[in-house]
Tab-separated table of C-alpha atoms and ligand atoms in Angstrom:
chain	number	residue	atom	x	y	z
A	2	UNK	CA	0.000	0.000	0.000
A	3	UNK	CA	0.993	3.660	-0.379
A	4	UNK	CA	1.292	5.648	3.020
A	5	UNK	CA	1.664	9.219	3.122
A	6	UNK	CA	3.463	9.962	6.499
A	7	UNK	CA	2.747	13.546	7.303
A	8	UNK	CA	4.908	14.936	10.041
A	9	UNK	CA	4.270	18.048	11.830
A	10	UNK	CA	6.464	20.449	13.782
A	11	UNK	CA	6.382	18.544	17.387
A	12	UNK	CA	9.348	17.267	19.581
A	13	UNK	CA	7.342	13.884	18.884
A	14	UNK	CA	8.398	13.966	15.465
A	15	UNK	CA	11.340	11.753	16.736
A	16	UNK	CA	8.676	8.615	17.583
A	17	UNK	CA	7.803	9.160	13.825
A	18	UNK	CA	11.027	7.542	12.606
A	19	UNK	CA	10.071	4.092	14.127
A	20	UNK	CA	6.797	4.564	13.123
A	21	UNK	CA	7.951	4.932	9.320
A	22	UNK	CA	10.443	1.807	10.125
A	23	UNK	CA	7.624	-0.530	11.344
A	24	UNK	CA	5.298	0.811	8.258
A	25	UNK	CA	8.222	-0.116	5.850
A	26	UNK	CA	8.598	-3.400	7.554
A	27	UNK	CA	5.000	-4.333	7.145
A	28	UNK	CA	5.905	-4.068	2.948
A	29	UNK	CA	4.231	-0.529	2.680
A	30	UNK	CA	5.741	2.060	0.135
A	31	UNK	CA	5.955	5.185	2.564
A	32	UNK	CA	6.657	9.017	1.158
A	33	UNK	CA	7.174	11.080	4.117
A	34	UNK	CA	5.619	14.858	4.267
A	35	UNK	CA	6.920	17.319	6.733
A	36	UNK	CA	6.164	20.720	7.184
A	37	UNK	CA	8.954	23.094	6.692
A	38	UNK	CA	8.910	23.173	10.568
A	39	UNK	CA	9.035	19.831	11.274
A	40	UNK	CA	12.493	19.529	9.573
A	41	UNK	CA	13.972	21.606	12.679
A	42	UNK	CA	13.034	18.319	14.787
A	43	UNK	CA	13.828	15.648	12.152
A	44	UNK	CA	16.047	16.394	9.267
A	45	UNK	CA	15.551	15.963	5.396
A	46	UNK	CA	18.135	12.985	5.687
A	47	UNK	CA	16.570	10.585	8.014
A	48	UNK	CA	13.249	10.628	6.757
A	49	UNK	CA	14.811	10.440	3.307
A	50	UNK	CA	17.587	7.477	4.348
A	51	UNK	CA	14.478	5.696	6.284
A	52	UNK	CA	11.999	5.408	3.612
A	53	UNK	CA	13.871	5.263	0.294
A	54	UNK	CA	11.981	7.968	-1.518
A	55	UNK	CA	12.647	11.722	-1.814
A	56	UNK	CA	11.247	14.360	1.070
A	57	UNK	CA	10.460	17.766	0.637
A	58	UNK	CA	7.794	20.010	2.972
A	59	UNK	CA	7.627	22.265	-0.359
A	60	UNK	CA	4.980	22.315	-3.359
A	61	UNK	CA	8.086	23.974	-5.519
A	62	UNK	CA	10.148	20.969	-6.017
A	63	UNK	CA	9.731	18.387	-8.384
A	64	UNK	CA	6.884	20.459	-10.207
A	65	UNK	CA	7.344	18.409	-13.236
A	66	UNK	CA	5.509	15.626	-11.383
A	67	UNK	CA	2.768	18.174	-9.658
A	68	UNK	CA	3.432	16.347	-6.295
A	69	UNK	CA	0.772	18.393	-4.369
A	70	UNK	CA	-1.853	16.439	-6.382
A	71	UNK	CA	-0.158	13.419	-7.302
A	72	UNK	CA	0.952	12.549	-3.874
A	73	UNK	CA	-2.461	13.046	-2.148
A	74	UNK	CA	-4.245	10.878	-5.108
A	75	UNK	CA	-2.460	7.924	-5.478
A	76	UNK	CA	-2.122	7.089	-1.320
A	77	UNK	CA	-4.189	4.569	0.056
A	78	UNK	CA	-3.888	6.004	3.460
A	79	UNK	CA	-2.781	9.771	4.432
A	80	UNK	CA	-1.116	9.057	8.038
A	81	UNK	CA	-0.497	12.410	9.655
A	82	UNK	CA	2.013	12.414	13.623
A	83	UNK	CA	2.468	13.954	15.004
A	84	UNK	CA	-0.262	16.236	14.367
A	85	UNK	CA	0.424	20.025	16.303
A	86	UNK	CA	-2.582	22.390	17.023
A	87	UNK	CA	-1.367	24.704	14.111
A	88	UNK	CA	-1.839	21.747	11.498
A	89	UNK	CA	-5.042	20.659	12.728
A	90	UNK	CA	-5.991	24.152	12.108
A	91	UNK	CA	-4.569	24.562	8.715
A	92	UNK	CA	-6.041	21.375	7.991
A	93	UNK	CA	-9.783	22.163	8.885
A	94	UNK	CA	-9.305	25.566	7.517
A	95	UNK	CA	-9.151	23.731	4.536
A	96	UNK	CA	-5.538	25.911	3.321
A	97	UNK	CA	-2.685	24.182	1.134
A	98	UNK	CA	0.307	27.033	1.836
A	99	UNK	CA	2.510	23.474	2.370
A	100	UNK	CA	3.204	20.271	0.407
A	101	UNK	CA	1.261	18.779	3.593
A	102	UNK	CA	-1.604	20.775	3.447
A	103	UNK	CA	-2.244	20.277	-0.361
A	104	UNK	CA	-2.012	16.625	-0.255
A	105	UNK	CA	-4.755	16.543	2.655
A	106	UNK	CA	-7.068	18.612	0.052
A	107	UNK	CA	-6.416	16.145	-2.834
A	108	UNK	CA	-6.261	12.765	-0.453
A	109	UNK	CA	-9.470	10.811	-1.057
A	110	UNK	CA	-8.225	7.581	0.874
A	111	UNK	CA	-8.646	7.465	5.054
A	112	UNK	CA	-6.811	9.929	6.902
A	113	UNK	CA	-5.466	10.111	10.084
A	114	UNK	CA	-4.547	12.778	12.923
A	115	UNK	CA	-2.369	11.638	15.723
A	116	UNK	CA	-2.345	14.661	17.206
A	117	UNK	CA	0.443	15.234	19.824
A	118	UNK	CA	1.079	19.058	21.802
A	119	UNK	CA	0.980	20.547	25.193
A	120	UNK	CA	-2.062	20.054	27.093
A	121	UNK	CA	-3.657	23.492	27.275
A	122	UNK	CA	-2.605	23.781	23.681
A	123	UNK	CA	-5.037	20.055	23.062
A	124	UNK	CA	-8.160	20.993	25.181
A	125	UNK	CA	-8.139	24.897	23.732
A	126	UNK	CA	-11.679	25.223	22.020
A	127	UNK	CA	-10.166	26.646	19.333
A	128	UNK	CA	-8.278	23.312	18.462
A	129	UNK	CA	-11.413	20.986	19.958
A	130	UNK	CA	-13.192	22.806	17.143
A	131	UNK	CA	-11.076	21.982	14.506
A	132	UNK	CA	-10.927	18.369	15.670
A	133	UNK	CA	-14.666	18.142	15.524
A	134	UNK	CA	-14.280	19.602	11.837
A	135	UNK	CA	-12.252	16.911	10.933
A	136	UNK	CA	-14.112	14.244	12.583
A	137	UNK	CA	-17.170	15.306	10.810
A	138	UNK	CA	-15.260	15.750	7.631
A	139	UNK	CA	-14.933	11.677	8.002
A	140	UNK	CA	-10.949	12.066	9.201
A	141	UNK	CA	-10.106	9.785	12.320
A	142	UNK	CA	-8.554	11.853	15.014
A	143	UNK	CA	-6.950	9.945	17.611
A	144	UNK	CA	-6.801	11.129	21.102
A	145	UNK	CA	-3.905	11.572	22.106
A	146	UNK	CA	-2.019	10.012	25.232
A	147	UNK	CA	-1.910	11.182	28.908
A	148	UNK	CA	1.754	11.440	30.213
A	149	UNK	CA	4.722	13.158	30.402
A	150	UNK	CA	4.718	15.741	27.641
A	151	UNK	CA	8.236	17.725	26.362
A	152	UNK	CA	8.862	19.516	29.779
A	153	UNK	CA	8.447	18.267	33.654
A	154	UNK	CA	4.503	18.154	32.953
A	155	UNK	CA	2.150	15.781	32.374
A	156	UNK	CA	-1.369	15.606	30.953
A	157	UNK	CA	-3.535	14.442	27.555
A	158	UNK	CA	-1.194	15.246	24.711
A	159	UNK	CA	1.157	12.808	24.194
A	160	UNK	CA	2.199	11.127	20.962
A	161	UNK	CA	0.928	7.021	21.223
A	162	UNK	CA	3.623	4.917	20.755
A	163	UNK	CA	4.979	4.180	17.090
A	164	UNK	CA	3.505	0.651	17.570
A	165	UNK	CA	0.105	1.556	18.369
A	166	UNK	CA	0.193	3.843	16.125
A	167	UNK	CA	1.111	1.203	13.052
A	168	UNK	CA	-2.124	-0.758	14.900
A	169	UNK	CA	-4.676	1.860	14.122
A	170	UNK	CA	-2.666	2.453	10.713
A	171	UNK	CA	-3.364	-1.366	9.743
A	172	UNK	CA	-6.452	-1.537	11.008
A	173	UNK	CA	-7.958	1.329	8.770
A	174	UNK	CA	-5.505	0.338	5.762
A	175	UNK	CA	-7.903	-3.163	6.293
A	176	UNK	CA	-11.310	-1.809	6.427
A	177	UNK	CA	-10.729	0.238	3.009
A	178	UNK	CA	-11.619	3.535	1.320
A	179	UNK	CA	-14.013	3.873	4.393
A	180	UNK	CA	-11.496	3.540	7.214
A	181	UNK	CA	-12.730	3.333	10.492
A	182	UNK	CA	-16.171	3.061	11.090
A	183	UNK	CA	-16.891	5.463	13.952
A	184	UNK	CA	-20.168	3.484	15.106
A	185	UNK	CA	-19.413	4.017	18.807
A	186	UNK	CA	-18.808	7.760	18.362
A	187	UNK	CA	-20.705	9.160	21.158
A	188	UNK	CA	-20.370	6.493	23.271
A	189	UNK	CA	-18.093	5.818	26.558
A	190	UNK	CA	-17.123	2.837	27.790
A	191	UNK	CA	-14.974	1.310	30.624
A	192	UNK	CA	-12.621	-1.574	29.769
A	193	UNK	CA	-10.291	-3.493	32.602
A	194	UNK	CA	-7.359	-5.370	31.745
A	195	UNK	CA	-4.524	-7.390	33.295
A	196	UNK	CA	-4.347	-9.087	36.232
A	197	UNK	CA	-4.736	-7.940	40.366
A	198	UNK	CA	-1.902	-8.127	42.350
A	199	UNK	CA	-2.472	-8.645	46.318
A	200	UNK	CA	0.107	-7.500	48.238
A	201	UNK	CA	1.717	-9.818	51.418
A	202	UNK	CA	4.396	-7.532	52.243
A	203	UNK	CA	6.609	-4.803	50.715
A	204	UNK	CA	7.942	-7.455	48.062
A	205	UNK	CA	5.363	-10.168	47.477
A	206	UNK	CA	2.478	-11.172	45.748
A	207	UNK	CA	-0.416	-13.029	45.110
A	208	UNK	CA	-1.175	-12.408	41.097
A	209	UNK	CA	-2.237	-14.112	38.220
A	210	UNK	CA	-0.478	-14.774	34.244
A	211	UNK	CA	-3.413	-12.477	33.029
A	212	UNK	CA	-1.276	-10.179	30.326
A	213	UNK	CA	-4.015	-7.772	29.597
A	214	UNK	CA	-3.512	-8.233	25.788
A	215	UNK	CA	-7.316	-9.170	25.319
A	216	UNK	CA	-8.346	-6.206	27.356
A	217	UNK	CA	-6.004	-3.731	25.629
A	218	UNK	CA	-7.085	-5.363	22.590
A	219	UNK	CA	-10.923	-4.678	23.603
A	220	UNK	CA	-10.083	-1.091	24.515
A	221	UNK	CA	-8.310	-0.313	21.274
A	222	UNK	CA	-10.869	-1.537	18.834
A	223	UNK	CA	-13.574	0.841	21.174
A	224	UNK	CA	-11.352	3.648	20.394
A	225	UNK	CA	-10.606	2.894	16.991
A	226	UNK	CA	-14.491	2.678	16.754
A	227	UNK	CA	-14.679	6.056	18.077
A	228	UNK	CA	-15.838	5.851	21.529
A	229	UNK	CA	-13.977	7.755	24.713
A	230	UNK	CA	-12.572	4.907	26.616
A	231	UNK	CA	-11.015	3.946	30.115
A	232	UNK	CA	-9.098	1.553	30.633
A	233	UNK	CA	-8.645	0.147	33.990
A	234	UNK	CA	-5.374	-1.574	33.971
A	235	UNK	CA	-3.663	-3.073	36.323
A	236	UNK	CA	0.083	-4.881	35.991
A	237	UNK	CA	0.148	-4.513	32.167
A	238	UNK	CA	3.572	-3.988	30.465
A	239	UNK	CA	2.543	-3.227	27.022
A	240	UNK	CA	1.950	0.331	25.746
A	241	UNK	CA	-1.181	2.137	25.789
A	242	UNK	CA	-4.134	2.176	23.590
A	243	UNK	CA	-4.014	4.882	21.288
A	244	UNK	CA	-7.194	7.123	22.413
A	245	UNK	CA	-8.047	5.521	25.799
A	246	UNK	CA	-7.696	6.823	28.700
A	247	UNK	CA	-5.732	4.486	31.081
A	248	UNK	CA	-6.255	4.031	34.770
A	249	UNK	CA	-3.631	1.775	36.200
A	250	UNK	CA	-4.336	0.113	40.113
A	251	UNK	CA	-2.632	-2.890	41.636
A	252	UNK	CA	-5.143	-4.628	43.679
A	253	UNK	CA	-8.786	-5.747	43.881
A	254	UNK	CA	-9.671	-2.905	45.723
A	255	UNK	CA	-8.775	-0.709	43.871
A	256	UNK	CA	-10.031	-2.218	40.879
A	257	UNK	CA	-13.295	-1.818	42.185
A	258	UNK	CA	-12.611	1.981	42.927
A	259	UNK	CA	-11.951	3.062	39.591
A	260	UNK	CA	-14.418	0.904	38.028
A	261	UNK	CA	-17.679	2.113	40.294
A	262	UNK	CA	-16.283	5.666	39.658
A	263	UNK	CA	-15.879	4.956	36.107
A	264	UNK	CA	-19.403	3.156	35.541
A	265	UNK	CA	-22.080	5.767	36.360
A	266	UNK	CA	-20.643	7.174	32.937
A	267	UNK	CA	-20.097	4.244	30.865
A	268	UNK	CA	-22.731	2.782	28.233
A	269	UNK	CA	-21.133	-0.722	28.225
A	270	UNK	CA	-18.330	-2.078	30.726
A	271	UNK	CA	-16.131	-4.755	29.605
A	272	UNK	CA	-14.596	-6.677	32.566
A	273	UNK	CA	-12.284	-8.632	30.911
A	274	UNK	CA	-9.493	-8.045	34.225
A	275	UNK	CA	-8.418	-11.635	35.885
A	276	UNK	CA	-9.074	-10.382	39.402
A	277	UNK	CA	-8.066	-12.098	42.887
A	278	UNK	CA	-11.176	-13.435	44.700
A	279	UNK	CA	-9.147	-13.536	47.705
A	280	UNK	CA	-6.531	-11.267	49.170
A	281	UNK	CA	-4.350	-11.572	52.186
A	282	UNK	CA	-6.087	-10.738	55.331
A	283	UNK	CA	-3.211	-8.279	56.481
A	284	UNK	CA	-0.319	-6.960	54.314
A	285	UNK	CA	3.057	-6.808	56.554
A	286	UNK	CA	4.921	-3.784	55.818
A	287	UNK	CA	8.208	-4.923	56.763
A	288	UNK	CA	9.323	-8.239	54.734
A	289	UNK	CA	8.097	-11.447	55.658
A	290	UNK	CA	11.515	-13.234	57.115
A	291	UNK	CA	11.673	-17.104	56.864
A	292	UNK	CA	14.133	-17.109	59.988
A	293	UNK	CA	10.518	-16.286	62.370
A	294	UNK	CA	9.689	-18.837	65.066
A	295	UNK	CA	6.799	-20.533	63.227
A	296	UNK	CA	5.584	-20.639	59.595
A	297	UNK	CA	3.929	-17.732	59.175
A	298	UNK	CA	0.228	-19.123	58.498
A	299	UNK	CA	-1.610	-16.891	55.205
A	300	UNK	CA	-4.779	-15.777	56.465
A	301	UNK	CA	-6.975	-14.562	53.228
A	302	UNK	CA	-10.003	-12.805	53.166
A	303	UNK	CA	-12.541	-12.433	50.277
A	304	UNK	CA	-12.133	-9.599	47.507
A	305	UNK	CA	-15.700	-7.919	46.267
A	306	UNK	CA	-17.117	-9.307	43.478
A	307	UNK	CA	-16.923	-5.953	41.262
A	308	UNK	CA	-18.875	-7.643	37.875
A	309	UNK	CA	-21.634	-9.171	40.102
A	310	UNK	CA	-21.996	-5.927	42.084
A	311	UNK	CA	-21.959	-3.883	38.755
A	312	UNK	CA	-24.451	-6.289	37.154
A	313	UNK	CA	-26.726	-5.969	40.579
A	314	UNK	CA	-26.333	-2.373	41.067
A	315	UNK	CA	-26.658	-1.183	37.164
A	316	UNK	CA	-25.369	2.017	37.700
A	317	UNK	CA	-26.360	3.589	34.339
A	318	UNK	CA	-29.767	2.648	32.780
A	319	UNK	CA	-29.436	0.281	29.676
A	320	UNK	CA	-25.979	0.212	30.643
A	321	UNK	CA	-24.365	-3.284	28.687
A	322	UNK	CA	-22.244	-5.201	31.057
A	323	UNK	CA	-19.875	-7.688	29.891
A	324	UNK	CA	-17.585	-9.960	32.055
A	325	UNK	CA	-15.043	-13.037	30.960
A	326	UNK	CA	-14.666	-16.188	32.326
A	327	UNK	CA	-11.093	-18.375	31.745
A	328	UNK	CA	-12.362	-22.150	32.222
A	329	UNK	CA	-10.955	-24.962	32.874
A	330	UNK	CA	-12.730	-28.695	32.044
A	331	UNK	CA	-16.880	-27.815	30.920
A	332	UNK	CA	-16.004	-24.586	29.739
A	333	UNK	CA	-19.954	-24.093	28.334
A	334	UNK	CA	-21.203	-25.531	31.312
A	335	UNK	CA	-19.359	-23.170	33.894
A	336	UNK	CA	-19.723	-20.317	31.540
A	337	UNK	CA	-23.429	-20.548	31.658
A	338	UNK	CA	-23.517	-21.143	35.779
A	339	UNK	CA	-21.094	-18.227	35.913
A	340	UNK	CA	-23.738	-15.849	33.336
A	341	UNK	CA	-26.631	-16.271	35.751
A	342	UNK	CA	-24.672	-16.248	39.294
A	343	UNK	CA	-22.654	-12.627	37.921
A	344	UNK	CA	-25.910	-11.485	36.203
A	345	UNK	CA	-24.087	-9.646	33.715
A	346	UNK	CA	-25.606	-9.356	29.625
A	347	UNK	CA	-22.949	-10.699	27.591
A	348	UNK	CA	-20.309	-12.968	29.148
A	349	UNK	CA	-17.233	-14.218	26.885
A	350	UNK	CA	-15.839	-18.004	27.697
A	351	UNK	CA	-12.942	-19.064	26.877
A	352	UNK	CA	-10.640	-22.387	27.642
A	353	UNK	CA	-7.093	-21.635	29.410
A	354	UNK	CA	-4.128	-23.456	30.171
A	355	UNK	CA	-2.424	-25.370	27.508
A	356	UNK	CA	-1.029	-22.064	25.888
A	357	UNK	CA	-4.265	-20.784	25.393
A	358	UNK	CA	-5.585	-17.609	26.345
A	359	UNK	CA	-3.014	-16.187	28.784
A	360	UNK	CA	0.121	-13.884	27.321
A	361	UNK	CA	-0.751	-14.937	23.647
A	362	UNK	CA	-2.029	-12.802	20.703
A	363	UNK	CA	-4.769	-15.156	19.746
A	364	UNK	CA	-7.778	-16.488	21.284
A	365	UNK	CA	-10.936	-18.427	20.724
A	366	UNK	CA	-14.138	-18.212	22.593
A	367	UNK	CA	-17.943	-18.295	22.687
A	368	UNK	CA	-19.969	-15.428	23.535
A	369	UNK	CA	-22.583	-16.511	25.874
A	370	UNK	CA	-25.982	-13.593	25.901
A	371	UNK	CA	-28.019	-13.316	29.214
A	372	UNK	CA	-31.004	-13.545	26.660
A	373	UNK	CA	-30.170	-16.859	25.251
A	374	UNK	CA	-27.659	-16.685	22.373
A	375	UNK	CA	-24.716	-18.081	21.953
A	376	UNK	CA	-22.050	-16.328	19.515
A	377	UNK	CA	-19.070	-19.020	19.005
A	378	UNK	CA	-15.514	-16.902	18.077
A	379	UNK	CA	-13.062	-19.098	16.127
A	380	UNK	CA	-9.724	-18.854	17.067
A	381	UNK	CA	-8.080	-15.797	15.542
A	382	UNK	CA	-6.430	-12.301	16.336
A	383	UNK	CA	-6.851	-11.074	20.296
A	384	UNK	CA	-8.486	-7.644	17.648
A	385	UNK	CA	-11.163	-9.643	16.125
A	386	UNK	CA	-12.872	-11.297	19.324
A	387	UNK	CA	-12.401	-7.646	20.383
A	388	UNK	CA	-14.592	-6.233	17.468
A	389	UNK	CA	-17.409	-9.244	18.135
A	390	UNK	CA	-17.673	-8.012	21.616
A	391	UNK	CA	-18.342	-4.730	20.415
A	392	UNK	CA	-21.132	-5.562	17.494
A	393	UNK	CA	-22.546	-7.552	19.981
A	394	UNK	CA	-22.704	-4.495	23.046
A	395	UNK	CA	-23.763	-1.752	20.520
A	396	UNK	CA	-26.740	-4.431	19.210
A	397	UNK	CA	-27.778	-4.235	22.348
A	398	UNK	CA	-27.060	-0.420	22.683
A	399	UNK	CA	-29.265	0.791	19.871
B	427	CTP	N1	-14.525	-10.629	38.593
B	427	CTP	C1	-14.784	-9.523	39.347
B	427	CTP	N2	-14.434	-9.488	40.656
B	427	CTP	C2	-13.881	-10.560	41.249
B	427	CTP	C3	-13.616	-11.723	40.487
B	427	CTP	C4	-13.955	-11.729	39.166
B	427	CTP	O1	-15.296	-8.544	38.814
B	427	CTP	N3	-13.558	-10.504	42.538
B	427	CTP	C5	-14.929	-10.637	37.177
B	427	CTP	C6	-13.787	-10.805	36.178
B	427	CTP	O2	-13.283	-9.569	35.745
B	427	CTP	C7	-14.474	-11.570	35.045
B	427	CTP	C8	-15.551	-12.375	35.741
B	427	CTP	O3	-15.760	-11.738	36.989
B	427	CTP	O4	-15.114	-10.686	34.150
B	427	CTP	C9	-15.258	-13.824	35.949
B	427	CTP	O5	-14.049	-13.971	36.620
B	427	CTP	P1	-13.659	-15.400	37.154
B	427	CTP	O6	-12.382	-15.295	37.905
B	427	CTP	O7	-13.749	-16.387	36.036
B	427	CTP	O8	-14.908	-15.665	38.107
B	427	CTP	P2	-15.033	-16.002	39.581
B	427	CTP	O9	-16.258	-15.319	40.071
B	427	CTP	O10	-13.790	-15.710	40.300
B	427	CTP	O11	-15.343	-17.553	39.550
B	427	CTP	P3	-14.402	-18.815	39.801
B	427	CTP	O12	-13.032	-18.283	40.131
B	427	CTP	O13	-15.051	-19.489	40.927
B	427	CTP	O14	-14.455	-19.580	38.524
């Protein structure tokens, strides 16, 4: 495929360079656009040396080949990150005083905005009013990270990371001309991922192998469907969705902290978390020592049941509330017990130990409905089970 990589003048212009690299790697044909700007972060030679093809921010050169139409026409996708508030603008002004800006007026593939600046700069009206121009314009504007930005601060504004970024890429490269279908715009939902951690003293655990790639997976495919997302995560090494919003917490408890605050705003709730039923009754905060007089017995108490005290409490009318359930032996069997004792809508089974399931990128499940049906997923990508979840949650939405 042809990718036009437009880069705009941000410090994050340096995460652009691995995302060219991992777009070249996947076999696409990349042409890189900067803004004259942009070339103060990222010179003329990298992006030049990195994707094989000539780079200029400048309608004037090459006119022989009338790049500011030529470029924009023949790309299958129009990719632009980072995206600063000052492009966004230009872009929904509708000008072309760049090579950029032209090819965004003559693209008629998907394009993107991964926009990337200073908070106050990202939550000015002036700039959420451009971003709402180019959402209803049909372009996909990702939200943008919350971290450290350039300085000592932190906040929403941050670039995703360059492989996150090549996720949304390929997923809109896959659904065609009409890129991402934004059928949960509108909508917010609350995702958790990973696995609880329950704390015996300052350096030990009780925990679980839950990676949270099915979780991140779920929150990603919201996001890329256009709804505002959270993301309770908790113990996940792997980078953040691009667009959601990520909460992380250790334990149980606090699991069930961020999700009730979470919920009363949340259309659907995906609990797809491996939490601890049980935690230890008291945590010691100096380290357990194995020299003691006895062995120290583990006392455990009970953890609350957050999906069954969701499902019972509904905290949002026609709220959808989906849990998961990793089974062992009768997988059907338990999963139905385990739909009618959690009383959640939609509850997704699936078989683990044996490689499956935990830390892998695939998965294979059925989708068990409160109402009856059954919805069997055949093993695939952790991204499409995702995307079944969904069509099955905004069914029941609408
Ligand atoms: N869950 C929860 N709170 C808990 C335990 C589980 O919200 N304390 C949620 C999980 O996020 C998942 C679903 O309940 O969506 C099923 O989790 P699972 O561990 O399979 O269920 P349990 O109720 O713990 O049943 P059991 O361990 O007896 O199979």
């Amino acid at each position: 495929m042809r990718i036009v990589l437009g880069v705009s003048a941000g410090i994050a212009a340096y995460k652009s360079c691995e995302l060219l690299r991992l777009l070249t790697e996947s076999g696409h044909r990349v042409r890189v656009v900067p803004t004259h700007d942009a070339l103060r972060f990222v010179g003329e030679a990298t992006w030049a040396a990195l994707s094989g093809e000539p780079v200029t921010a400048s309608v004037w050169d090459g006119v022989q080949c009338v790049p500011h139409v030529r470029l924009g026409q023949t790309a299958d996708l129009v990719f632009v990150a980072p995206a600063t508030a000052d492009l966004l603008a230009r872009a929904a002004a509708g000008r072309s005083d760049d090579l950029l800006t032209a090819v965004l007026l003559t693209a008629r593939c998907p394009v993107v905005f991964a926009p990337a600046m200073h908070t106050e700069m990202w939550q000015h009206p002036a700039t959420q009013a451009n971003v709402a121009t180019l959402r209803e314009r049909g372009s996909v504007v990702i939200e943008p990270a919350v971290g450290r930005l350039t300085g000592p601060d932190t906040g929403p504004g941050r670039l995703p990371e360059p492989a996150e970024l090549l996720r949304v890429a390929q997923r809109v490269l896959a659904r065609g001309a009409g890129g991402l279908d934004p059928d949960m715009s509108g909508r917010r939902v609350l995702v958790t991922a990973g696995g609880t951690r329950e704390e015996l003293d300052p350096v030990r655990f009780i925990g679980n192998w839950s990676s949270g790639r099915q979780g991140y997976a779920i929150a990603r495919a919201a996001a890329a469907r256009g709804a505002k997302v959270t993301l309770v995560s908790a113990n996940v090494a792997l980078d953040d969705p691009a667009g959601a919003q990520v909460v992380r917490v250790t334990s149980a408890l606090e699991m069930r902290d961020a999700v009730l605050a979470a919920a009363a705003e949340a259309d659907a709730v995906v609990m797809a978390a491996a939490v601890a039923d049980y935690r230890p009754e008291t945590r010691s905060e100096s380290k357990i020592k194995k020299a003691g007089p006895a062995l120290p017995p583990l006392r455990l108490v009970q953890n609350p049941d957050i999906l069954h005290e969701l499902s019972t409490r509904r905290p949002r009318p026609g709220q959808v509330i989906v849990g998961f359930a990793a089974e062992t032996g009768d997988v059907l069997a338990n999963g139905r017990a385990k739909l009618a004792a959690k009383g959640c809508d939609l509850l997704v089974v699936n078989q683990v130990g044996g490689g499956l399931a935990f830390g892998t990128d695939d998965n294979e499940a059925v989708v068990l409905a409160a109402d009856g049906g059954e919805t069997p997923v055949p093993r695939g990508p952790k991204d499409n089970l995702a995307d079944v979840i969904w069509d099955l949650v905004t069914s029941r939405l609408d």
